[in-house]
Amino acid sequence: MSCTNHLDHLGCADKWPSRRLCVQIHGDIMTDSFDYFELVVYDVHCVQRGRMLARRRMDRTIRDGLGIYTGVCYFGMLDEPNVHPKFGELANYSNSNLKPDMSTLTRSLKSAGGQGRVGHVICNLELLNGKPDMSCPRIAAQNQISKLAELGLTIKSSSEIEFDIRNTETNEDFGHTAQWASINIVEDQQAIILELLDELSDINVNVDTFQTEAGPGQYEITMDIAEGIKGPDSTARFKNASKTFFRKRGYTASYMTKVDLNGISSGMHFNHSLWTNDGLNAFKDPSQPENLSELGRHWLAGLLHHAPGITAMCSPTVNCYRRVGSPWAPTYSNWGVQNRMATYRLKVEGHGRNVYLENRLASAASNPYLVLACTVAAGLDGIKRKLELPKADTNAAVLPNDLDSALTALEADTVLVEALGEDVVKHFVYAKRCFEVEKFKKISDCSEDVKFKEEYKTYFYKA
């Protein structure tokens, strides 16, 4: 809905526009509770970018937006500016507008040090003519959610995120040296873990589970189940908030897929299911094999069919392909029931009371908006064309094993390109080829070289 309609829904339209905002969003949080606001858009690497704004400007910004460089979502990993002709010469290096989604208003993270004076708002991008900027990853996700709504469906999702924590100065692993699911380690670090979880809860980012993972200093969390765009919103906020939290304490939290080139990789599994307007799980049908409904079977067939094209969005860095084809990570376009070795894992829990799918293709470095967008686009194509689901544990295709091949597969998938939007695909591919493929292609065969390892790590560690 538009900002004006949103304010009307909140009972504030009669005071629009006002010098003193009166919008109440979450419980006791009011826009006039803050002196400043972080206006944030998440770029292709899920890095939060934007501007901090004084409260006196906020009412006008809700209505008109706040300018920021049009190519903001497609910079390189080391902040190389994207000067694609559509952003640069053809557009005179002009702006889009940050358009606040006020339903996302929360406090800024406590560890950021704002002492409660700063609000945080997720934005979409809008062109200067008032139309949505279709290159924005969040808009790509919202468009696919809208396509589901046309069928009377909504998506519920929960990301399962692995990440690495190390001492910034010494590079020492935080907490453990590779003890999987160790409650002893969690208890040893319980004070700082609870501090993190409390801060996240305070900004409406709710973590469901927390555990140690198999790599040194590696951890895994699962997010609370959320509906629609709230799922990727929470995941994007978690990734950035956790980095800030640990950075303030002398540690670096990284979502780089492989911090050590020969070590354990980090994924970001995308668990999801579809629900009807009547509140029924559209994937669940006890009369069907494995309790998976006919609609769910077509959906899963769509994911299998488009897996090569999806790979680039789910594994968006050169480093991600250190994971593809390795143990516990995707190699083929396949599915299985409770199969951790499959790219798509069907989960049937509680004696059939719950049925959902896990997209295991996504790496920790991926953008959750793009993961949702390409997953939904592929699934909807399966439903539309009533694609037949192959037998479980059948390898339909080998997945691309490097970023350039994955980008080529994405470009060739006309269904995904149309669904995601040509702007998203074009600028994603341009950024990835310019800032990564071209940079690393000449040295990819000498990856054991010490100098290369350090350059490689520097480039990707901020992921």
Short mmCIF file of C-alpha atoms in Angstrom, two decimals:
data_model
loop_
_atom_site.label_atom_id
_atom_site.label_comp_id
_atom_site.label_asym_id
_atom_site.label_seq_id
_atom_site.Cartn_x
_atom_site.Cartn_y
_atom_site.Cartn_z
CA MET A 1 0.00 0.00 0.00
CA SER A 2 1.12 3.59 -0.51
CA CYS A 3 2.43 5.64 2.38
CA THR A 4 -0.70 7.79 2.39
CA ASN A 5 -2.94 4.74 2.58
CA HIS A 6 -0.73 3.25 5.26
CA LEU A 7 -1.08 6.33 7.41
CA ASP A 8 -4.82 6.32 6.84
CA HIS A 9 -4.90 2.71 8.01
CA LEU A 10 -3.07 3.80 11.15
CA GLY A 11 -5.57 6.57 11.79
CA CYS A 12 -3.16 9.40 11.05
CA ALA A 13 -4.37 10.66 7.68
CA ASP A 14 -6.11 13.66 9.24
CA LYS A 15 -2.70 14.87 10.48
CA TRP A 16 -0.90 14.41 7.15
CA PRO A 17 1.53 15.97 6.52
CA SER A 18 2.57 17.06 10.01
CA ARG A 19 5.69 18.49 11.56
CA ARG A 20 5.40 16.04 14.47
CA LEU A 21 4.83 12.49 13.32
CA CYS A 22 2.27 10.43 15.20
CA VAL A 23 2.61 7.03 13.58
CA GLN A 24 2.66 4.12 16.03
CA ILE A 25 4.13 0.96 14.54
CA HIS A 26 5.18 -1.65 17.12
CA GLY A 27 3.67 -1.44 20.58
CA ASP A 28 4.98 1.73 22.20
CA ILE A 29 7.27 2.67 19.31
CA MET A 30 6.25 6.01 17.82
CA THR A 31 8.04 7.84 15.05
CA ASP A 32 8.28 10.85 17.34
CA SER A 33 10.22 8.67 19.80
CA PHE A 34 13.36 9.23 17.74
CA ASP A 35 15.61 12.15 16.88
CA TYR A 36 17.07 10.42 13.81
CA PHE A 37 16.23 7.58 11.44
CA GLU A 38 18.38 5.09 9.56
CA LEU A 39 16.79 4.67 6.13
CA VAL A 40 18.09 1.36 4.80
CA VAL A 41 18.03 -0.57 1.55
CA TYR A 42 19.79 -3.95 1.29
CA ASP A 43 22.10 -4.31 -1.68
CA VAL A 44 22.81 -7.40 -3.74
CA HIS A 45 25.26 -8.62 -1.07
CA CYS A 46 22.73 -7.91 1.72
CA VAL A 47 24.81 -5.00 2.99
CA GLN A 48 22.63 -2.26 4.46
CA ARG A 49 23.07 1.04 2.65
CA GLY A 50 21.22 4.31 2.99
CA ARG A 51 21.22 7.56 4.90
CA MET A 52 20.59 8.82 8.42
CA LEU A 53 17.89 11.47 8.53
CA ALA A 54 16.84 14.05 11.10
CA ARG A 55 13.28 13.66 12.42
CA ARG A 56 12.24 17.07 11.11
CA ARG A 57 12.66 15.70 7.58
CA MET A 58 10.90 12.40 8.15
CA ASP A 59 7.31 13.40 7.39
CA ARG A 60 8.23 14.75 3.96
CA THR A 61 10.46 11.75 3.28
CA ILE A 62 7.63 9.31 3.99
CA ARG A 63 5.62 11.15 1.36
CA ASP A 64 8.27 11.99 -1.25
CA GLY A 65 11.26 9.76 -0.53
CA LEU A 66 14.92 10.66 -0.05
CA GLY A 67 17.42 10.64 -2.91
CA ILE A 68 20.27 8.16 -3.20
CA TYR A 69 22.42 7.04 -6.16
CA THR A 70 20.42 4.79 -8.49
CA GLY A 71 23.08 2.06 -8.55
CA VAL A 72 23.19 1.74 -4.76
CA CYS A 73 22.17 -1.95 -4.75
CA TYR A 74 24.85 -3.13 -7.16
CA PHE A 75 28.23 -1.97 -5.88
CA GLY A 76 31.09 -4.47 -5.73
CA MET A 77 32.20 -6.39 -2.65
CA LEU A 78 34.86 -3.77 -1.90
CA ASP A 79 32.44 -0.90 -2.58
CA GLU A 80 33.50 -0.48 -6.20
CA PRO A 81 30.92 1.96 -7.64
CA ASN A 82 28.64 0.52 -10.28
CA VAL A 83 28.61 2.83 -13.31
CA HIS A 84 26.55 0.67 -15.65
CA PRO A 85 25.34 3.02 -18.44
CA LYS A 86 21.77 2.87 -17.11
CA PHE A 87 23.02 4.16 -13.76
CA GLY A 88 25.78 6.35 -15.19
CA GLU A 89 25.97 7.99 -18.61
CA LEU A 90 22.39 7.30 -19.71
CA ALA A 91 20.99 8.55 -16.40
CA ASN A 92 23.56 11.25 -15.66
CA TYR A 93 24.53 9.39 -12.46
CA SER A 94 21.18 10.41 -11.04
CA ASN A 95 19.21 9.32 -7.96
CA SER A 96 16.40 7.01 -7.09
CA ASN A 97 14.45 7.67 -3.90
CA LEU A 98 14.59 5.75 -0.66
CA LYS A 99 10.89 5.18 0.09
CA PRO A 100 10.34 4.17 3.75
CA ASP A 101 8.15 1.17 4.52
CA MET A 102 6.93 2.40 7.88
CA SER A 103 5.61 -1.01 8.87
CA THR A 104 9.29 -1.96 9.37
CA LEU A 105 10.08 0.81 11.87
CA THR A 106 12.08 -0.42 14.87
CA ARG A 107 14.76 0.93 17.14
CA SER A 108 18.32 0.96 15.92
CA LEU A 109 20.42 -1.83 17.42
CA LYS A 110 21.45 -1.06 21.00
CA SER A 111 25.08 -1.93 20.26
CA ALA A 112 25.19 0.79 17.60
CA GLY A 113 25.32 3.25 20.50
CA GLY A 114 22.42 5.52 19.62
CA GLN A 115 20.99 5.36 23.17
CA GLY A 116 17.46 4.93 21.86
CA ARG A 117 17.53 8.12 19.81
CA VAL A 118 17.69 6.42 16.39
CA GLY A 119 14.95 4.59 14.54
CA HIS A 120 15.53 2.08 11.75
CA VAL A 121 13.33 1.79 8.66
CA ILE A 122 13.66 -0.58 5.69
CA CYS A 123 13.04 1.14 2.37
CA ASN A 124 12.16 0.28 -1.18
CA LEU A 125 13.62 2.21 -4.10
CA GLU A 126 11.42 4.46 -6.20
CA LEU A 127 12.26 6.27 -9.44
CA LEU A 128 11.97 10.04 -9.54
CA ASN A 129 8.74 9.73 -11.54
CA GLY A 130 7.13 7.89 -8.62
CA LYS A 131 7.29 4.41 -10.14
CA PRO A 132 8.99 1.50 -8.32
CA ASP A 133 12.67 1.04 -9.14
CA MET A 134 12.53 -2.49 -10.49
CA SER A 135 16.24 -3.08 -9.86
CA CYS A 136 15.60 -3.18 -6.08
CA PRO A 137 15.97 -6.74 -4.66
CA ARG A 138 13.22 -6.18 -2.08
CA ILE A 139 10.79 -5.11 -4.79
CA ALA A 140 11.66 -8.25 -6.78
CA ALA A 141 10.65 -10.32 -3.74
CA GLN A 142 7.46 -8.32 -3.19
CA ASN A 143 6.46 -8.79 -6.82
CA GLN A 144 6.68 -12.57 -6.48
CA ILE A 145 4.72 -12.48 -3.21
CA SER A 146 2.03 -10.54 -5.10
CA LYS A 147 1.95 -13.26 -7.77
CA LEU A 148 1.27 -15.79 -5.03
CA ALA A 149 -1.51 -13.61 -3.65
CA GLU A 150 -3.23 -13.70 -7.05
CA LEU A 151 -3.57 -17.46 -6.53
CA GLY A 152 -4.90 -17.02 -3.00
CA LEU A 153 -1.57 -18.11 -1.50
CA THR A 154 1.04 -16.66 0.81
CA ILE A 155 4.52 -17.87 1.69
CA LYS A 156 5.82 -18.55 5.18
CA SER A 157 9.56 -18.91 5.54
CA SER A 158 12.44 -19.27 7.94
CA SER A 159 16.11 -18.91 7.05
CA GLU A 160 18.68 -21.22 8.59
CA ILE A 161 21.93 -19.26 8.59
CA GLU A 162 25.50 -20.40 9.22
CA PHE A 163 28.23 -17.87 9.96
CA ASP A 164 31.76 -17.56 11.27
CA ILE A 165 32.99 -15.47 14.23
CA ARG A 166 36.65 -14.62 14.81
CA ASN A 167 38.69 -12.20 16.90
CA THR A 168 39.32 -9.24 14.61
CA GLU A 169 42.91 -8.68 15.77
CA THR A 170 44.17 -12.22 16.36
CA ASN A 171 41.91 -14.13 13.91
CA GLU A 172 41.29 -16.62 16.70
CA ASP A 173 38.07 -18.61 16.37
CA PHE A 174 35.34 -17.47 18.75
CA GLY A 175 34.07 -20.00 21.26
CA HIS A 176 35.10 -23.36 19.80
CA THR A 177 37.40 -25.21 17.44
CA ALA A 178 34.82 -27.37 15.63
CA GLN A 179 32.37 -28.94 18.08
CA TRP A 180 29.04 -29.44 16.36
CA ALA A 181 25.86 -28.85 18.41
CA SER A 182 27.82 -28.50 21.65
CA ILE A 183 25.66 -27.23 24.50
CA ASN A 184 28.83 -27.05 26.61
CA ILE A 185 30.20 -24.39 24.23
CA VAL A 186 26.87 -22.57 24.16
CA GLU A 187 26.84 -22.52 27.96
CA ASP A 188 30.40 -21.21 28.04
CA GLN A 189 29.34 -18.33 25.77
CA GLN A 190 25.79 -18.02 27.06
CA ALA A 191 26.16 -14.49 28.45
CA ILE A 192 27.18 -12.94 25.12
CA ILE A 193 24.71 -15.11 23.18
CA LEU A 194 21.84 -13.96 25.38
CA GLU A 195 23.00 -10.35 25.03
CA LEU A 196 22.85 -10.76 21.25
CA LEU A 197 19.44 -12.44 21.26
CA ASP A 198 18.00 -9.82 23.62
CA GLU A 199 19.20 -6.99 21.38
CA LEU A 200 17.74 -8.73 18.34
CA SER A 201 14.42 -9.28 20.07
CA ASP A 202 14.32 -5.59 20.96
CA ILE A 203 14.38 -4.74 17.23
CA ASN A 204 11.76 -7.41 16.34
CA VAL A 205 14.29 -9.86 14.89
CA ASN A 206 13.47 -13.14 16.56
CA VAL A 207 15.83 -16.11 16.56
CA ASP A 208 14.28 -19.54 17.04
CA THR A 209 17.37 -21.72 17.62
CA PHE A 210 21.10 -21.18 18.18
CA GLN A 211 23.83 -23.82 17.98
CA THR A 212 27.49 -24.42 17.26
CA GLU A 213 28.31 -25.69 13.77
CA ALA A 214 30.99 -28.05 12.47
CA GLY A 215 33.63 -25.45 11.59
CA PRO A 216 35.93 -23.61 14.01
CA GLY A 217 34.13 -20.54 15.32
CA GLN A 218 31.11 -21.41 13.20
CA TYR A 219 27.53 -21.08 14.42
CA GLU A 220 24.03 -21.61 13.06
CA ILE A 221 20.77 -19.88 13.87
CA THR A 222 17.25 -20.34 12.57
CA MET A 223 14.86 -17.43 12.33
CA ASP A 224 11.28 -17.49 13.58
CA ILE A 225 8.78 -18.37 10.86
CA ALA A 226 7.49 -15.21 9.18
CA GLU A 227 4.94 -14.48 6.50
CA GLY A 228 5.62 -12.78 3.18
CA ILE A 229 8.28 -10.07 3.00
CA LYS A 230 8.80 -10.22 6.79
CA GLY A 231 10.90 -13.36 6.33
CA PRO A 232 13.70 -11.83 4.23
CA ASP A 233 13.37 -8.55 6.14
CA SER A 234 14.25 -10.34 9.38
CA THR A 235 17.07 -12.32 7.78
CA ALA A 236 18.65 -9.22 6.23
CA ARG A 237 18.38 -7.36 9.52
CA PHE A 238 19.88 -10.28 11.44
CA LYS A 239 22.94 -10.53 9.19
CA ASN A 240 23.75 -6.84 9.52
CA ALA A 241 22.84 -6.48 13.20
CA SER A 242 24.98 -9.47 14.18
CA LYS A 243 27.96 -7.95 12.36
CA THR A 244 27.53 -4.69 14.27
CA PHE A 245 27.04 -6.49 17.59
CA PHE A 246 30.25 -8.52 17.30
CA ARG A 247 32.30 -5.74 15.70
CA LYS A 248 31.64 -3.56 18.76
CA ARG A 249 33.11 -6.34 20.90
CA GLY A 250 36.28 -6.89 18.90
CA TYR A 251 35.03 -9.76 16.74
CA THR A 252 34.17 -10.15 13.07
CA ALA A 253 31.03 -12.06 12.12
CA SER A 254 31.32 -13.16 8.50
CA TYR A 255 28.82 -14.72 6.12
CA MET A 256 31.53 -15.50 3.58
CA THR A 257 30.72 -18.95 2.25
CA LYS A 258 34.21 -20.33 2.91
CA VAL A 259 36.44 -18.33 5.21
CA ASP A 260 39.15 -21.00 4.95
CA LEU A 261 39.49 -22.24 1.39
CA ASN A 262 39.79 -25.84 2.56
CA GLY A 263 37.48 -25.50 5.55
CA ILE A 264 33.79 -25.85 6.32
CA SER A 265 31.34 -23.87 4.19
CA SER A 266 28.39 -21.78 5.40
CA GLY A 267 24.92 -22.04 3.88
CA MET A 268 21.68 -20.14 4.30
CA HIS A 269 18.98 -22.77 3.82
CA PHE A 270 15.60 -21.32 2.86
CA ASN A 271 12.77 -23.23 4.55
CA HIS A 272 9.34 -22.39 3.18
CA SER A 273 5.75 -23.48 2.64
CA LEU A 274 2.66 -22.04 0.96
CA TRP A 275 -0.57 -21.29 2.81
CA THR A 276 -4.11 -20.63 1.64
CA ASN A 277 -6.33 -17.73 2.65
CA ASP A 278 -8.13 -20.21 4.92
CA GLY A 279 -4.95 -20.85 6.87
CA LEU A 280 -4.23 -24.29 5.40
CA ASN A 281 -0.80 -25.59 4.41
CA ALA A 282 -1.02 -25.88 0.61
CA PHE A 283 1.91 -28.32 0.56
CA LYS A 284 0.17 -30.79 2.85
CA ASP A 285 -2.08 -33.62 1.62
CA PRO A 286 -2.09 -36.82 3.72
CA SER A 287 -3.61 -38.76 0.79
CA GLN A 288 -0.50 -38.17 -1.36
CA PRO A 289 2.92 -39.87 -1.14
CA GLU A 290 5.08 -38.30 1.56
CA ASN A 291 2.10 -36.06 2.43
CA LEU A 292 3.10 -33.68 -0.38
CA SER A 293 0.12 -32.18 -2.21
CA GLU A 294 -0.26 -32.02 -5.98
CA LEU A 295 0.39 -28.28 -5.85
CA GLY A 296 3.51 -28.94 -3.76
CA ARG A 297 4.73 -31.51 -6.27
CA HIS A 298 4.36 -29.05 -9.16
CA TRP A 299 6.09 -26.37 -7.07
CA LEU A 300 9.02 -28.64 -6.29
CA ALA A 301 9.24 -29.71 -9.95
CA GLY A 302 9.57 -26.03 -10.85
CA LEU A 303 12.45 -25.62 -8.40
CA LEU A 304 14.22 -28.61 -9.95
CA HIS A 305 13.64 -27.38 -13.49
CA HIS A 306 15.07 -23.93 -12.79
CA ALA A 307 17.83 -24.91 -10.35
CA PRO A 308 20.70 -24.09 -12.76
CA GLY A 309 19.34 -20.57 -13.28
CA ILE A 310 18.60 -20.12 -9.57
CA THR A 311 22.18 -21.01 -8.65
CA ALA A 312 23.63 -17.57 -9.40
CA MET A 313 21.17 -15.78 -7.13
CA CYS A 314 21.65 -18.33 -4.35
CA SER A 315 25.44 -18.53 -4.71
CA PRO A 316 26.29 -14.97 -5.74
CA THR A 317 30.07 -14.78 -5.22
CA VAL A 318 33.11 -16.50 -6.69
CA ASN A 319 33.83 -17.81 -3.21
CA CYS A 320 30.42 -19.55 -3.03
CA TYR A 321 31.57 -22.11 -5.57
CA ARG A 322 34.06 -23.46 -3.05
CA ARG A 323 30.88 -24.90 -1.54
CA VAL A 324 28.96 -26.17 -4.59
CA GLY A 325 29.76 -29.83 -5.16
CA SER A 326 31.31 -30.35 -1.73
CA PRO A 327 29.90 -32.66 0.97
CA TRP A 328 26.61 -31.49 2.50
CA ALA A 329 26.20 -28.91 -0.27
CA PRO A 330 24.36 -28.89 -3.61
CA THR A 331 25.82 -30.63 -6.63
CA TYR A 332 22.79 -31.66 -8.67
CA SER A 333 19.27 -30.49 -9.24
CA ASN A 334 17.60 -33.14 -7.10
CA TRP A 335 15.30 -33.65 -4.13
CA GLY A 336 14.85 -36.11 -1.32
CA VAL A 337 12.79 -36.77 1.76
CA GLN A 338 14.77 -35.65 4.83
CA ASN A 339 17.88 -35.91 2.64
CA ARG A 340 20.63 -33.49 3.69
CA MET A 341 22.59 -34.39 0.56
CA ALA A 342 19.85 -33.18 -1.79
CA THR A 343 19.51 -29.62 -3.10
CA TYR A 344 15.81 -29.55 -2.16
CA ARG A 345 14.88 -31.36 1.01
CA LEU A 346 11.28 -32.29 1.73
CA LYS A 347 10.57 -32.16 5.45
CA VAL A 348 7.60 -34.03 6.88
CA GLU A 349 7.39 -33.53 10.63
CA GLY A 350 5.09 -34.35 13.50
CA HIS A 351 3.72 -37.53 11.86
CA GLY A 352 2.63 -35.51 8.85
CA ARG A 353 1.25 -32.53 10.72
CA ASN A 354 3.72 -30.18 9.00
CA VAL A 355 5.12 -30.30 5.47
CA TYR A 356 7.62 -27.82 4.06
CA LEU A 357 10.61 -27.54 1.71
CA GLU A 358 14.19 -26.59 2.37
CA ASN A 359 16.08 -24.91 -0.47
CA ARG A 360 19.66 -25.87 0.40
CA LEU A 361 21.16 -24.12 -2.60
CA ALA A 362 21.52 -20.72 -0.93
CA SER A 363 24.91 -19.84 0.56
CA ALA A 364 25.43 -17.62 3.60
CA ALA A 365 26.59 -14.79 1.31
CA SER A 366 23.28 -14.61 -0.57
CA ASN A 367 20.67 -11.87 -0.43
CA PRO A 368 17.48 -13.28 1.19
CA TYR A 369 15.20 -11.15 -1.00
CA LEU A 370 16.71 -12.62 -4.16
CA VAL A 371 16.62 -16.15 -2.71
CA LEU A 372 12.89 -15.79 -2.01
CA ALA A 373 12.23 -14.13 -5.37
CA CYS A 374 13.90 -16.80 -7.50
CA THR A 375 12.47 -19.65 -5.40
CA VAL A 376 8.92 -18.34 -5.77
CA ALA A 377 9.37 -17.57 -9.48
CA ALA A 378 10.56 -21.13 -10.15
CA GLY A 379 7.85 -22.71 -8.03
CA LEU A 380 5.10 -20.66 -9.66
CA ASP A 381 6.29 -21.77 -13.10
CA GLY A 382 6.02 -25.38 -11.93
CA ILE A 383 2.43 -24.75 -10.81
CA LYS A 384 1.50 -22.85 -13.96
CA ARG A 385 2.84 -25.56 -16.30
CA LYS A 386 1.89 -28.45 -14.00
CA LEU A 387 5.42 -29.83 -14.22
CA GLU A 388 5.80 -33.47 -13.19
CA LEU A 389 7.98 -34.21 -10.20
CA PRO A 390 10.80 -36.71 -10.89
CA LYS A 391 11.40 -39.53 -8.44
CA ALA A 392 13.23 -38.64 -5.27
CA ASP A 393 17.04 -38.85 -5.38
CA THR A 394 17.09 -38.54 -9.18
CA ASN A 395 19.72 -36.13 -10.49
CA ALA A 396 17.94 -33.97 -13.06
CA ALA A 397 20.96 -31.78 -13.92
CA VAL A 398 24.44 -30.88 -12.75
CA LEU A 399 24.50 -27.42 -11.18
CA PRO A 400 26.91 -24.74 -12.46
CA ASN A 401 30.21 -25.03 -10.62
CA ASP A 402 31.50 -21.49 -11.07
CA LEU A 403 29.95 -18.04 -10.96
CA ASP A 404 30.37 -17.25 -14.65
CA SER A 405 28.59 -20.47 -15.68
CA ALA A 406 25.83 -19.76 -13.19
CA LEU A 407 25.35 -16.25 -14.59
CA THR A 408 25.10 -17.70 -18.09
CA ALA A 409 22.47 -20.19 -16.89
CA LEU A 410 20.50 -17.36 -15.28
CA GLU A 411 20.57 -15.26 -18.45
CA ALA A 412 19.39 -18.26 -20.50
CA ASP A 413 16.42 -18.94 -18.20
CA THR A 414 13.82 -16.70 -19.85
CA VAL A 415 11.16 -17.59 -17.28
CA LEU A 416 13.33 -16.42 -14.38
CA VAL A 417 14.47 -13.30 -16.24
CA GLU A 418 10.88 -12.29 -16.95
CA ALA A 419 9.70 -13.10 -13.42
CA LEU A 420 12.54 -11.39 -11.57
CA GLY A 421 12.62 -8.50 -14.01
CA GLU A 422 15.20 -7.64 -16.64
CA ASP A 423 16.56 -4.80 -14.49
CA VAL A 424 17.40 -7.10 -11.57
CA VAL A 425 19.01 -9.76 -13.75
CA LYS A 426 20.88 -7.31 -15.98
CA HIS A 427 22.42 -5.35 -13.12
CA PHE A 428 23.11 -8.43 -11.01
CA VAL A 429 24.97 -10.09 -13.90
CA TYR A 430 26.85 -6.88 -14.76
CA ALA A 431 28.02 -6.34 -11.19
CA LYS A 432 29.07 -9.94 -10.70
CA ARG A 433 30.99 -10.13 -13.98
CA CYS A 434 32.69 -6.75 -13.60
CA PHE A 435 33.69 -6.97 -9.97
CA GLU A 436 34.33 -10.70 -9.48
CA VAL A 437 34.47 -12.91 -12.58
CA GLU A 438 36.87 -10.64 -14.48
CA LYS A 439 38.93 -9.97 -11.35
CA PHE A 440 39.52 -13.60 -10.45
CA LYS A 441 39.46 -15.50 -13.72
CA LYS A 442 43.19 -15.00 -14.37
CA ILE A 443 44.25 -16.32 -11.00
CA SER A 444 41.66 -19.02 -10.32
CA ASP A 445 44.16 -21.76 -11.16
CA CYS A 446 46.70 -20.62 -8.57
CA SER A 447 44.41 -20.62 -5.54
CA GLU A 448 47.03 -22.25 -3.32
CA ASP A 449 49.28 -19.22 -3.64
CA VAL A 450 49.60 -17.49 -0.25
CA LYS A 451 49.31 -13.97 -1.69
CA PHE A 452 46.19 -14.93 -3.60
CA LYS A 453 44.64 -16.46 -0.49
CA GLU A 454 45.05 -13.21 1.42
CA GLU A 455 43.64 -11.10 -1.42
CA TYR A 456 40.78 -13.56 -1.81
CA LYS A 457 39.92 -13.44 1.88
CA THR A 458 40.13 -9.65 2.02
CA TYR A 459 37.72 -9.38 -0.90
CA PHE A 460 35.05 -11.66 0.48
CA TYR A 461 35.38 -11.52 4.27
CA LYS A 462 33.00 -8.61 4.59
CA ALA A 463 30.20 -10.74 3.11
#
